[in-house]
mmCIF file with all atom_site columns, C-alpha atoms in Angstrom:
data_model
loop_
_atom_site.group_PDB
_atom_site.id
_atom_site.type_symbol
_atom_site.label_atom_id
_atom_site.label_alt_id
_atom_site.label_comp_id
_atom_site.label_asym_id
_atom_site.label_entity_id
_atom_site.label_seq_id
_atom_site.pdbx_PDB_ins_code
_atom_site.Cartn_x
_atom_site.Cartn_y
_atom_site.Cartn_z
_atom_site.occupancy
_atom_site.B_iso_or_equiv
_atom_site.pdbx_formal_charge
_atom_site.auth_seq_id
_atom_site.auth_comp_id
_atom_site.auth_asym_id
_atom_site.auth_atom_id
_atom_site.pdbx_PDB_model_num
ATOM 1   C CA . MET A 1 1   ? -107.928 34.729 9.930  1.00 0.00 ? 27  MET A CA 1
ATOM 2   C CA . SER A 1 2   ? -105.879 34.694 6.793  1.00 0.00 ? 28  SER A CA 1
ATOM 3   C CA . THR A 1 3   ? -103.024 37.158 6.720  1.00 0.00 ? 29  THR A CA 1
ATOM 4   C CA . SER A 1 4   ? -101.720 36.495 3.229  1.00 0.00 ? 30  SER A CA 1
ATOM 5   C CA . SER A 1 5   ? -103.885 37.314 0.244  1.00 0.00 ? 31  SER A CA 1
ATOM 6   C CA . SER A 1 6   ? -101.427 36.603 -2.544 1.00 0.00 ? 32  SER A CA 1
ATOM 7   C CA . PRO A 1 7   ? -100.478 33.196 -3.950 1.00 0.00 ? 33  PRO A CA 1
ATOM 8   C CA . THR A 1 8   ? -97.047  34.562 -4.901 1.00 0.00 ? 34  THR A CA 1
ATOM 9   C CA . ALA A 1 9   ? -94.393  31.875 -4.884 1.00 0.00 ? 35  ALA A CA 1
ATOM 10  C CA . PRO A 1 10  ? -92.355  32.344 -1.701 1.00 0.00 ? 36  PRO A CA 1
ATOM 11  C CA . ASP A 1 11  ? -89.067  31.353 -3.281 1.00 0.00 ? 37  ASP A CA 1
ATOM 12  C CA . SER A 1 12  ? -89.303  33.571 -6.366 1.00 0.00 ? 38  SER A CA 1
ATOM 13  C CA . GLY A 1 13  ? -86.696  35.957 -4.951 1.00 0.00 ? 39  GLY A CA 1
ATOM 14  C CA . ASP A 1 14  ? -88.731  39.064 -5.724 1.00 0.00 ? 40  ASP A CA 1
ATOM 15  C CA . GLY A 1 15  ? -89.861  41.787 -3.349 1.00 0.00 ? 41  GLY A CA 1
ATOM 16  C CA . LYS A 1 16  ? -93.483  40.656 -3.582 1.00 0.00 ? 42  LYS A CA 1
ATOM 17  C CA . ALA A 1 17  ? -92.613  37.227 -2.158 1.00 0.00 ? 43  ALA A CA 1
ATOM 18  C CA . ASP A 1 18  ? -90.520  38.783 0.627  1.00 0.00 ? 44  ASP A CA 1
ATOM 19  C CA . SER A 1 19  ? -93.422  41.117 1.409  1.00 0.00 ? 45  SER A CA 1
ATOM 20  C CA . ALA A 1 20  ? -95.837  38.179 1.661  1.00 0.00 ? 46  ALA A CA 1
ATOM 21  C CA . GLN A 1 21  ? -93.397  36.313 3.905  1.00 0.00 ? 47  GLN A CA 1
ATOM 22  C CA . LEU A 1 22  ? -92.848  39.362 6.080  1.00 0.00 ? 48  LEU A CA 1
ATOM 23  C CA . LYS A 1 23  ? -96.584  39.948 6.411  1.00 0.00 ? 49  LYS A CA 1
ATOM 24  C CA . ALA A 1 24  ? -97.172  36.327 7.440  1.00 0.00 ? 50  ALA A CA 1
ATOM 25  C CA . LEU A 1 25  ? -94.212  36.383 9.833  1.00 0.00 ? 51  LEU A CA 1
ATOM 26  C CA . GLN A 1 26  ? -95.484  39.567 11.468 1.00 0.00 ? 52  GLN A CA 1
ATOM 27  C CA . ALA A 1 27  ? -98.979  38.070 11.847 1.00 0.00 ? 53  ALA A CA 1
ATOM 28  C CA . ALA A 1 28  ? -97.539  34.933 13.436 1.00 0.00 ? 54  ALA A CA 1
ATOM 29  C CA . LEU A 1 29  ? -95.362  37.049 15.726 1.00 0.00 ? 55  LEU A CA 1
ATOM 30  C CA . ALA A 1 30  ? -98.349  39.162 16.779 1.00 0.00 ? 56  ALA A CA 1
ATOM 31  C CA . ASP A 1 31  ? -100.309 36.020 17.594 1.00 0.00 ? 57  ASP A CA 1
ATOM 32  C CA . GLN A 1 32  ? -97.392  34.560 19.531 1.00 0.00 ? 58  GLN A CA 1
ATOM 33  C CA . LEU A 1 33  ? -97.182  37.755 21.576 1.00 0.00 ? 59  LEU A CA 1
ATOM 34  C CA . ALA A 1 34  ? -100.894 37.414 22.361 1.00 0.00 ? 60  ALA A CA 1
ATOM 35  C CA . ALA A 1 35  ? -100.429 33.723 23.209 1.00 0.00 ? 61  ALA A CA 1
ATOM 36  C CA . VAL A 1 36  ? -97.632  34.536 25.662 1.00 0.00 ? 62  VAL A CA 1
ATOM 37  C CA . TYR A 1 37  ? -99.945  37.037 27.336 1.00 0.00 ? 63  TYR A CA 1
ATOM 38  C CA . GLY A 1 38  ? -102.813 34.542 27.309 1.00 0.00 ? 64  GLY A CA 1
ATOM 39  C CA . TYR A 1 39  ? -100.714 31.833 28.898 1.00 0.00 ? 65  TYR A CA 1
ATOM 40  C CA . GLY A 1 40  ? -99.927  34.247 31.715 1.00 0.00 ? 66  GLY A CA 1
ATOM 41  C CA . VAL A 1 41  ? -103.652 34.229 32.425 1.00 0.00 ? 67  VAL A CA 1
ATOM 42  C CA . VAL A 1 42  ? -103.915 30.461 31.937 1.00 0.00 ? 68  VAL A CA 1
ATOM 43  C CA . GLY A 1 43  ? -101.049 29.838 34.359 1.00 0.00 ? 69  GLY A CA 1
ATOM 44  C CA . GLY A 1 44  ? -102.691 32.007 36.985 1.00 0.00 ? 70  GLY A CA 1
ATOM 45  C CA . ARG A 1 45  ? -106.026 30.167 36.827 1.00 0.00 ? 71  ARG A CA 1
ATOM 46  C CA . VAL A 1 46  ? -105.343 26.565 35.847 1.00 0.00 ? 72  VAL A CA 1
ATOM 47  C CA . ASP A 1 47  ? -105.403 23.799 38.463 1.00 0.00 ? 73  ASP A CA 1
ATOM 48  C CA . ALA A 1 48  ? -102.105 22.655 39.942 1.00 0.00 ? 74  ALA A CA 1
ATOM 49  C CA . ALA A 1 49  ? -102.334 19.376 38.002 1.00 0.00 ? 75  ALA A CA 1
ATOM 50  C CA . ARG A 1 50  ? -101.994 21.262 34.691 1.00 0.00 ? 76  ARG A CA 1
ATOM 51  C CA . LYS A 1 51  ? -99.597  24.048 35.742 1.00 0.00 ? 77  LYS A CA 1
ATOM 52  C CA . SER A 1 52  ? -96.570  22.270 34.276 1.00 0.00 ? 78  SER A CA 1
ATOM 53  C CA . GLU A 1 53  ? -98.394  21.842 30.967 1.00 0.00 ? 79  GLU A CA 1
ATOM 54  C CA . ALA A 1 54  ? -99.252  25.557 30.950 1.00 0.00 ? 80  ALA A CA 1
ATOM 55  C CA . LEU A 1 55  ? -95.654  26.471 31.768 1.00 0.00 ? 81  LEU A CA 1
ATOM 56  C CA . ALA A 1 56  ? -94.320  24.246 28.985 1.00 0.00 ? 82  ALA A CA 1
ATOM 57  C CA . ALA A 1 57  ? -96.711  25.863 26.496 1.00 0.00 ? 83  ALA A CA 1
ATOM 58  C CA . TYR A 1 58  ? -95.763  29.335 27.752 1.00 0.00 ? 84  TYR A CA 1
ATOM 59  C CA . ASP A 1 59  ? -92.072  28.541 27.240 1.00 0.00 ? 85  ASP A CA 1
ATOM 60  C CA . ALA A 1 60  ? -92.762  27.096 23.773 1.00 0.00 ? 86  ALA A CA 1
ATOM 61  C CA . HIS A 1 61  ? -94.611  30.246 22.720 1.00 0.00 ? 87  HIS A CA 1
ATOM 62  C CA . ARG A 1 62  ? -91.837  32.463 24.051 1.00 0.00 ? 88  ARG A CA 1
ATOM 63  C CA . ALA A 1 63  ? -89.265  30.479 22.038 1.00 0.00 ? 89  ALA A CA 1
ATOM 64  C CA . ARG A 1 64  ? -91.399  30.702 18.866 1.00 0.00 ? 90  ARG A CA 1
ATOM 65  C CA . ARG A 1 65  ? -91.903  34.427 19.479 1.00 0.00 ? 91  ARG A CA 1
ATOM 66  C CA . ASP A 1 66  ? -88.141  34.932 19.609 1.00 0.00 ? 92  ASP A CA 1
ATOM 67  C CA . GLU A 1 67  ? -87.596  32.827 16.488 1.00 0.00 ? 93  GLU A CA 1
ATOM 68  C CA . LEU A 1 68  ? -90.211  34.817 14.576 1.00 0.00 ? 94  LEU A CA 1
ATOM 69  C CA . ALA A 1 69  ? -88.702  38.138 15.673 1.00 0.00 ? 95  ALA A CA 1
ATOM 70  C CA . ARG A 1 70  ? -85.327  36.982 14.319 1.00 0.00 ? 96  ARG A CA 1
ATOM 71  C CA . SER A 1 71  ? -86.936  35.935 11.026 1.00 0.00 ? 97  SER A CA 1
ATOM 72  C CA . VAL A 1 72  ? -88.632  39.320 10.657 1.00 0.00 ? 98  VAL A CA 1
ATOM 73  C CA . LYS A 1 73  ? -85.283  41.022 11.225 1.00 0.00 ? 99  LYS A CA 1
ATOM 74  C CA . ASP A 1 74  ? -83.621  38.683 8.709  1.00 0.00 ? 100 ASP A CA 1
ATOM 75  C CA . LEU A 1 75  ? -86.060  39.947 6.070  1.00 0.00 ? 101 LEU A CA 1
ATOM 76  C CA . GLY A 1 76  ? -85.245  43.551 6.972  1.00 0.00 ? 102 GLY A CA 1
ATOM 77  C CA . GLY A 1 77  ? -88.416  44.207 8.937  1.00 0.00 ? 103 GLY A CA 1
ATOM 78  C CA . THR A 1 78  ? -88.989  45.614 12.388 1.00 0.00 ? 104 THR A CA 1
ATOM 79  C CA . PRO A 1 79  ? -90.762  43.034 14.577 1.00 0.00 ? 105 PRO A CA 1
ATOM 80  C CA . VAL A 1 80  ? -94.169  44.018 15.913 1.00 0.00 ? 106 VAL A CA 1
ATOM 81  C CA . VAL A 1 81  ? -94.129  44.649 19.649 1.00 0.00 ? 107 VAL A CA 1
ATOM 82  C CA . ALA A 1 82  ? -96.424  43.337 22.316 1.00 0.00 ? 108 ALA A CA 1
ATOM 83  C CA . ALA A 1 83  ? -99.355  45.415 23.435 1.00 0.00 ? 109 ALA A CA 1
ATOM 84  C CA . ALA A 1 84  ? -99.569  46.357 27.100 1.00 0.00 ? 110 ALA A CA 1
ATOM 85  C CA . GLY A 1 85  ? -102.553 44.026 27.378 1.00 0.00 ? 111 GLY A CA 1
ATOM 86  C CA . TYR A 1 86  ? -104.905 41.979 25.227 1.00 0.00 ? 112 TYR A CA 1
ATOM 87  C CA . ALA A 1 87  ? -108.661 41.509 25.242 1.00 0.00 ? 113 ALA A CA 1
ATOM 88  C CA . LEU A 1 88  ? -109.438 37.923 26.115 1.00 0.00 ? 114 LEU A CA 1
ATOM 89  C CA . PRO A 1 89  ? -112.160 36.196 24.074 1.00 0.00 ? 115 PRO A CA 1
ATOM 90  C CA . PHE A 1 90  ? -114.091 35.436 27.278 1.00 0.00 ? 116 PHE A CA 1
ATOM 91  C CA . ALA A 1 91  ? -113.797 35.794 31.042 1.00 0.00 ? 117 ALA A CA 1
ATOM 92  C CA . VAL A 1 92  ? -111.383 33.409 32.758 1.00 0.00 ? 118 VAL A CA 1
ATOM 93  C CA . PRO A 1 93  ? -112.591 33.125 36.358 1.00 0.00 ? 119 PRO A CA 1
ATOM 94  C CA . ASP A 1 94  ? -111.541 29.521 37.014 1.00 0.00 ? 120 ASP A CA 1
ATOM 95  C CA . SER A 1 95  ? -109.518 26.527 35.873 1.00 0.00 ? 121 SER A CA 1
ATOM 96  C CA . ALA A 1 96  ? -112.120 25.258 33.401 1.00 0.00 ? 122 ALA A CA 1
ATOM 97  C CA . ALA A 1 97  ? -112.150 28.620 31.629 1.00 0.00 ? 123 ALA A CA 1
ATOM 98  C CA . ALA A 1 98  ? -108.336 28.682 31.671 1.00 0.00 ? 124 ALA A CA 1
ATOM 99  C CA . VAL A 1 99  ? -108.283 25.313 29.911 1.00 0.00 ? 125 VAL A CA 1
ATOM 100 C CA . ARG A 1 100 ? -110.753 26.612 27.292 1.00 0.00 ? 126 ARG A CA 1
ATOM 101 C CA . LEU A 1 101 ? -108.580 29.708 26.818 1.00 0.00 ? 127 LEU A CA 1
ATOM 102 C CA . ALA A 1 102 ? -105.469 27.576 26.303 1.00 0.00 ? 128 ALA A CA 1
ATOM 103 C CA . ALA A 1 103 ? -107.261 25.511 23.639 1.00 0.00 ? 129 ALA A CA 1
ATOM 104 C CA . GLU A 1 104 ? -108.483 28.708 21.944 1.00 0.00 ? 130 GLU A CA 1
ATOM 105 C CA . LEU A 1 105 ? -105.000 30.220 21.951 1.00 0.00 ? 131 LEU A CA 1
ATOM 106 C CA . GLU A 1 106 ? -103.549 27.099 20.342 1.00 0.00 ? 132 GLU A CA 1
ATOM 107 C CA . GLU A 1 107 ? -106.252 26.983 17.666 1.00 0.00 ? 133 GLU A CA 1
ATOM 108 C CA . ARG A 1 108 ? -105.587 30.615 16.768 1.00 0.00 ? 134 ARG A CA 1
ATOM 109 C CA . VAL A 1 109 ? -101.838 30.089 16.686 1.00 0.00 ? 135 VAL A CA 1
ATOM 110 C CA . ALA A 1 110 ? -102.373 27.092 14.409 1.00 0.00 ? 136 ALA A CA 1
ATOM 111 C CA . GLY A 1 111 ? -104.326 29.351 12.049 1.00 0.00 ? 137 GLY A CA 1
ATOM 112 C CA . VAL A 1 112 ? -101.544 31.889 11.640 1.00 0.00 ? 138 VAL A CA 1
ATOM 113 C CA . TYR A 1 113 ? -98.963  29.140 11.227 1.00 0.00 ? 139 TYR A CA 1
ATOM 114 C CA . SER A 1 114 ? -101.104 27.664 8.470  1.00 0.00 ? 140 SER A CA 1
ATOM 115 C CA . ASP A 1 115 ? -100.846 31.030 6.714  1.00 0.00 ? 141 ASP A CA 1
ATOM 116 C CA . LEU A 1 116 ? -97.103  31.108 7.362  1.00 0.00 ? 142 LEU A CA 1
ATOM 117 C CA . VAL A 1 117 ? -96.648  27.642 5.827  1.00 0.00 ? 143 VAL A CA 1
ATOM 118 C CA . ARG A 1 118 ? -98.376  28.911 2.695  1.00 0.00 ? 144 ARG A CA 1
ATOM 119 C CA . ALA A 1 119 ? -96.314  32.119 2.519  1.00 0.00 ? 145 ALA A CA 1
ATOM 120 C CA . THR A 1 120 ? -92.850  30.638 3.032  1.00 0.00 ? 146 THR A CA 1
ATOM 121 C CA . SER A 1 121 ? -90.536  27.976 1.698  1.00 0.00 ? 147 SER A CA 1
ATOM 122 C CA . GLY A 1 122 ? -87.502  25.988 2.751  1.00 0.00 ? 148 GLY A CA 1
ATOM 123 C CA . ALA A 1 123 ? -86.420  26.134 6.383  1.00 0.00 ? 149 ALA A CA 1
ATOM 124 C CA . ARG A 1 124 ? -89.010  28.777 7.294  1.00 0.00 ? 150 ARG A CA 1
ATOM 125 C CA . ARG A 1 125 ? -91.804  26.601 5.917  1.00 0.00 ? 151 ARG A CA 1
ATOM 126 C CA . ALA A 1 126 ? -90.493  23.560 7.786  1.00 0.00 ? 152 ALA A CA 1
ATOM 127 C CA . SER A 1 127 ? -90.325  25.563 11.009 1.00 0.00 ? 153 SER A CA 1
ATOM 128 C CA . ALA A 1 128 ? -93.854  26.909 10.470 1.00 0.00 ? 154 ALA A CA 1
ATOM 129 C CA . ALA A 1 129 ? -95.172  23.405 9.781  1.00 0.00 ? 155 ALA A CA 1
ATOM 130 C CA . THR A 1 130 ? -93.552  22.156 12.986 1.00 0.00 ? 156 THR A CA 1
ATOM 131 C CA . ALA A 1 131 ? -95.070  25.053 14.927 1.00 0.00 ? 157 ALA A CA 1
ATOM 132 C CA . LEU A 1 132 ? -98.482  24.316 13.380 1.00 0.00 ? 158 LEU A CA 1
ATOM 133 C CA . ARG A 1 133 ? -98.203  20.684 14.418 1.00 0.00 ? 159 ARG A CA 1
ATOM 134 C CA . ASP A 1 134 ? -97.104  21.618 17.939 1.00 0.00 ? 160 ASP A CA 1
ATOM 135 C CA . ALA A 1 135 ? -100.008 24.050 18.351 1.00 0.00 ? 161 ALA A CA 1
ATOM 136 C CA . ALA A 1 136 ? -102.462 21.446 17.055 1.00 0.00 ? 162 ALA A CA 1
ATOM 137 C CA . VAL A 1 137 ? -101.167 18.845 19.512 1.00 0.00 ? 163 VAL A CA 1
ATOM 138 C CA . ARG A 1 138 ? -101.418 21.304 22.409 1.00 0.00 ? 164 ARG A CA 1
ATOM 139 C CA . ALA A 1 139 ? -104.957 22.266 21.306 1.00 0.00 ? 165 ALA A CA 1
ATOM 140 C CA . VAL A 1 140 ? -105.983 18.613 21.420 1.00 0.00 ? 166 VAL A CA 1
ATOM 141 C CA . ARG A 1 141 ? -104.411 18.167 24.849 1.00 0.00 ? 167 ARG A CA 1
ATOM 142 C CA . TRP A 1 142 ? -106.278 21.182 26.197 1.00 0.00 ? 168 TRP A CA 1
ATOM 143 C CA . SER A 1 143 ? -109.642 20.608 24.488 1.00 0.00 ? 169 SER A CA 1
ATOM 144 C CA . GLY A 1 144 ? -109.778 16.847 24.112 1.00 0.00 ? 170 GLY A CA 1
ATOM 145 C CA . GLU A 1 145 ? -110.942 17.331 20.497 1.00 0.00 ? 171 GLU A CA 1
ATOM 146 C CA . SER A 1 146 ? -109.103 17.169 17.201 1.00 0.00 ? 172 SER A CA 1
ATOM 147 C CA . VAL A 1 147 ? -109.729 18.259 13.635 1.00 0.00 ? 173 VAL A CA 1
ATOM 148 C CA . ALA A 1 148 ? -108.559 16.739 10.384 1.00 0.00 ? 174 ALA A CA 1
ATOM 149 C CA . PHE A 1 149 ? -106.738 19.858 9.183  1.00 0.00 ? 175 PHE A CA 1
ATOM 150 C CA . PRO A 1 150 ? -105.767 22.118 12.088 1.00 0.00 ? 176 PRO A CA 1
ATOM 151 C CA . GLY A 1 151 ? -105.277 25.783 11.348 1.00 0.00 ? 177 GLY A CA 1
ATOM 152 C CA . LEU A 1 152 ? -107.540 25.967 8.310  1.00 0.00 ? 178 LEU A CA 1
ATOM 153 C CA . ALA A 1 153 ? -110.119 28.741 8.107  1.00 0.00 ? 179 ALA A CA 1
ATOM 154 C CA . GLU A 1 154 ? -112.843 26.252 7.207  1.00 0.00 ? 180 GLU A CA 1
ATOM 155 C CA . ARG A 1 155 ? -112.736 24.868 10.729 1.00 0.00 ? 181 ARG A CA 1
ATOM 156 C CA . THR A 1 156 ? -113.258 28.321 12.248 1.00 0.00 ? 182 THR A CA 1
ATOM 157 C CA . ALA A 1 157 ? -116.120 29.033 9.832  1.00 0.00 ? 183 ALA A CA 1
ATOM 158 C CA . ALA A 1 158 ? -117.751 25.723 10.733 1.00 0.00 ? 184 ALA A CA 1
ATOM 159 C CA . ALA A 1 159 ? -117.589 26.606 14.422 1.00 0.00 ? 185 ALA A CA 1
ATOM 160 C CA . GLY A 1 160 ? -120.499 28.984 13.964 1.00 0.00 ? 186 GLY A CA 1
ATOM 161 C CA . PRO A 1 161 ? -121.206 32.494 15.140 1.00 0.00 ? 187 PRO A CA 1
ATOM 162 C CA . THR A 1 162 ? -118.915 32.298 18.172 1.00 0.00 ? 188 THR A CA 1
ATOM 163 C CA . ALA A 1 163 ? -115.859 32.066 15.950 1.00 0.00 ? 189 ALA A CA 1
ATOM 164 C CA . PRO A 1 164 ? -113.707 35.218 16.025 1.00 0.00 ? 190 PRO A CA 1
ATOM 165 C CA . ALA A 1 165 ? -113.623 37.466 12.983 1.00 0.00 ? 191 ALA A CA 1
ATOM 166 C CA . ALA A 1 166 ? -110.348 38.804 11.652 1.00 0.00 ? 192 ALA A CA 1
ATOM 167 C CA . PRO A 1 167 ? -108.439 40.276 13.309 1.00 0.00 ? 193 PRO A CA 1
ATOM 168 C CA . SER A 1 168 ? -108.606 37.676 16.007 1.00 0.00 ? 194 SER A CA 1
ATOM 169 C CA . ALA A 1 169 ? -109.452 38.752 19.526 1.00 0.00 ? 195 ALA A CA 1
ATOM 170 C CA . SER A 1 170 ? -106.229 37.172 20.745 1.00 0.00 ? 196 SER A CA 1
ATOM 171 C CA . THR A 1 171 ? -104.245 39.791 18.866 1.00 0.00 ? 197 THR A CA 1
ATOM 172 C CA . ALA A 1 172 ? -106.484 42.766 19.540 1.00 0.00 ? 198 ALA A CA 1
ATOM 173 C CA . PRO A 1 173 ? -104.866 45.153 22.023 1.00 0.00 ? 199 PRO A CA 1
ATOM 174 C CA . ARG A 1 174 ? -106.914 46.007 25.058 1.00 0.00 ? 200 ARG A CA 1
ATOM 175 C CA . THR A 1 175 ? -107.979 49.627 25.085 1.00 0.00 ? 201 THR A CA 1
#
């Protein structure tokens, strides 16, 4: 799920570092767009007892999406746009599946924020670390399980053959 392949120092001030930051920002933005879509599905299927939690997560992802779009523009890029629809990783016929989808969305978002932490510095890195933490906390709330280092590829690899391959299904446009 890694989006950055270069260990270039983010604060070196060269074009290569800006390119790595922009690539990671765009990947995080694309995943946030998919998460916003996914939470539309979650909100439509989750039990009434968890609707407010789904709405809060939806609002949080929308705010992060907007922040990332501004950051992409600040680096001179054009923010990626949302697809008309996204392929879900599995069918969501009921509340239990909606809860699983919410946990999956948060785990995937944590992964791209992990990449963004690595690719940035300063205020952007702090913001990415906060977003990673927030996604990890929401993932635990939805799934009831935690991991030592949320967002790391090793966790996805350890999950076995059901783990999504890059690019993640949450960011793949529906055709």
